C-alpha positions as MATLAB code, in Angstrom:
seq = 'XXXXXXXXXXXXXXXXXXXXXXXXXXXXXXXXXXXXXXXXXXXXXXXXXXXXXXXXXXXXXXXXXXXXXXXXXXXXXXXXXXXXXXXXXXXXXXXXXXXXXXXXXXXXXXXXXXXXXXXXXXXXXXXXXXXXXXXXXXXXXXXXXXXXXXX';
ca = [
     -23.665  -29.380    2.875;
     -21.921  -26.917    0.823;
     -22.611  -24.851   -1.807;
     -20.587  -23.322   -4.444;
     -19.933  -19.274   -3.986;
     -21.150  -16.940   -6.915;
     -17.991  -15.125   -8.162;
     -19.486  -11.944   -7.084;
     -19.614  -13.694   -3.495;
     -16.453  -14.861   -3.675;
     -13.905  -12.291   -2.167;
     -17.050  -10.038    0.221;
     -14.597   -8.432    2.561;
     -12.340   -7.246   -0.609;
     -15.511   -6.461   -2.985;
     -16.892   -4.134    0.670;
     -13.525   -2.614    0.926;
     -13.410   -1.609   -3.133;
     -16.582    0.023   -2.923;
     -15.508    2.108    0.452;
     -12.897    3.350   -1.598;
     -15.103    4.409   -4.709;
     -17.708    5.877   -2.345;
     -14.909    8.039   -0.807;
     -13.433    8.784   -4.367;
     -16.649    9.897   -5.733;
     -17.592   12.101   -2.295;
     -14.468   13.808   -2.480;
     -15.202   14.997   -6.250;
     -18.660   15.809   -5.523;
     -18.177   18.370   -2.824;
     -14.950   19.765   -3.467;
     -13.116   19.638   -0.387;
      -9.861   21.350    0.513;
      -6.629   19.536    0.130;
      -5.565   16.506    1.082;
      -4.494   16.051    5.375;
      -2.679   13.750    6.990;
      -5.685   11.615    8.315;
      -6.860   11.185    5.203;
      -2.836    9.547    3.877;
      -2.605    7.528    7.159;
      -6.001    6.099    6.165;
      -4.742    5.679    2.492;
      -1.555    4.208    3.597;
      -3.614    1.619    5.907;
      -5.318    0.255    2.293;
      -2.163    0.087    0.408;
      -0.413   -1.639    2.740;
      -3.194   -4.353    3.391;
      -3.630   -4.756   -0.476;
      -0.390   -5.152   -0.338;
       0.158   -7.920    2.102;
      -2.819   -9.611   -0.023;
      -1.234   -9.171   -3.769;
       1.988  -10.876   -1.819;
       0.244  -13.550   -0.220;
      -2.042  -14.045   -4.139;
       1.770  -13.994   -5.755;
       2.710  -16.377   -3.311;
       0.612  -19.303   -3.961;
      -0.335  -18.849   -7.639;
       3.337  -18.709   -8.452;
       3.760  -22.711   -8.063;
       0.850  -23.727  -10.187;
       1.363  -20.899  -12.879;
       4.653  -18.866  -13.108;
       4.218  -16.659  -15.370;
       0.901  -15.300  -13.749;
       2.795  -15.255  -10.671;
       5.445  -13.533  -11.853;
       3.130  -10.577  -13.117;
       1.664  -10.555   -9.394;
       4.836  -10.262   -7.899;
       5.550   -7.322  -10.615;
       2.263   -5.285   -9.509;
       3.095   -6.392   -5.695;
       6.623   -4.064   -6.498;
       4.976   -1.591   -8.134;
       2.171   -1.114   -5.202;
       4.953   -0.811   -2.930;
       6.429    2.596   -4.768;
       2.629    3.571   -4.220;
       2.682    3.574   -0.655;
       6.381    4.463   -1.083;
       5.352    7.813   -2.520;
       1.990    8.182   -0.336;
       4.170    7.851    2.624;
       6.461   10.863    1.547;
       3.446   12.959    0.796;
       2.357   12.268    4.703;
       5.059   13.724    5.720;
       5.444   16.452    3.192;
       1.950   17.732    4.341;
       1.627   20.221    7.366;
       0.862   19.024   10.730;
      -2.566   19.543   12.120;
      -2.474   23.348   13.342;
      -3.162   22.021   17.033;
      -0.751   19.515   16.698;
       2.589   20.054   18.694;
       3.835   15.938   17.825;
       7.398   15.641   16.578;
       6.382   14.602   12.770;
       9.811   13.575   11.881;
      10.138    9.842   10.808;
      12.784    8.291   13.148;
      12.209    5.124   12.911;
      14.990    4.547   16.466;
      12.494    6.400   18.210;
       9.387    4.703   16.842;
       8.178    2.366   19.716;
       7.266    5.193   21.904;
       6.895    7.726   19.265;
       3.855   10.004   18.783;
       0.642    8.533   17.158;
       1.179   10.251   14.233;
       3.730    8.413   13.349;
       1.630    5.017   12.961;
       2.152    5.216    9.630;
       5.689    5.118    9.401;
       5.294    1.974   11.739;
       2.849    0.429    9.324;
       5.628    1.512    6.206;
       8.640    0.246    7.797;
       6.749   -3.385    8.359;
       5.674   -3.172    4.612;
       9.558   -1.825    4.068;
      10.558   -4.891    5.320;
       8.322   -7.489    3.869;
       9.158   -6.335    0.346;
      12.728   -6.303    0.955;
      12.523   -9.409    1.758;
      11.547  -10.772   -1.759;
      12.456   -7.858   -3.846;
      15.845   -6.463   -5.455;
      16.186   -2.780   -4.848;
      16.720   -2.554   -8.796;
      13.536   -4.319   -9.281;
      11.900   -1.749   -7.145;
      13.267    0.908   -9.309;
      12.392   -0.578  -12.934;
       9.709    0.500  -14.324;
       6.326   -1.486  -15.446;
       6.861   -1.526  -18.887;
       9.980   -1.518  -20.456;
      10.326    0.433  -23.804;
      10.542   -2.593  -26.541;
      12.524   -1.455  -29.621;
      11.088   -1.328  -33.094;
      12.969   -3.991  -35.391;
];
């Protein structure tokens, strides 16, 4: 016998994983830490990538039975990418722990026995390739709402 999921108990894994990412939002404001590390963009990264594997695969198969809502899916899937495009950069733009004596350069030749660290450019280069896959690099580049002139 089966029963018929609540919409709030639809989607638990993706309703626990929003509300990890609020709680973390509001700690950070409360206590008024320092700035942003590494860990805490790897960790970032991690989410956008595996929302974005999910807004693909939602793009994917609501694109048959409604176009036009797929469409807009595949728009925001784009537009999450130059997200974790720009997160990505920030990682590396960000000073290596002080202890930390790993090559942080992102040579992705040298990546399968590369330091730790450089997981996330692993993770980014997968995601790299998945959107390239099914995305123009002038898609990637327009933005989300095109100016519409007056008439």
């Amino acid at each position: 016998m089966t029963t018929a999921l609540s919409p709030a108990d639809a989607h638990p894994y993706l309703r626990a994983a929003t509300a990890g990412i609020r709680h973390h939002a509001r700690s950070l404001s409360a206590s008024a830490p320092g700035p942003t590390d590494r860990v805490q963009l790897d960790v970032l990264h991690g989410h956008l990538t595996a929302l974005h594997r999910l807004l693909d695969q939602l793009a994917e198969t609501t694109r048959p039975p409604h176009p036009a809502a797929g469409r807009h899916l595949a728009t925001a899937h784009a537009r999450l990418w130059q997200a974790t495009a720009a997160v990505h950069d920030a990682f590396h733009l960000l000073p290596p722990a002080p202890n930390s004596s790993a090559e942080t350069e992102c040579r992705p030749e040298r990546l399968p026995e590369g330091p730790p660290v450089l997981t996330v450019c692993q993770r980014h280069l997968a995601a790299g390739h998945a959107i390239r896959r099914k995305t123009t690099p002038s898609d990637l580049n327009t933005p989300l709402h095109r100016p519409t002139s007056a008439s």
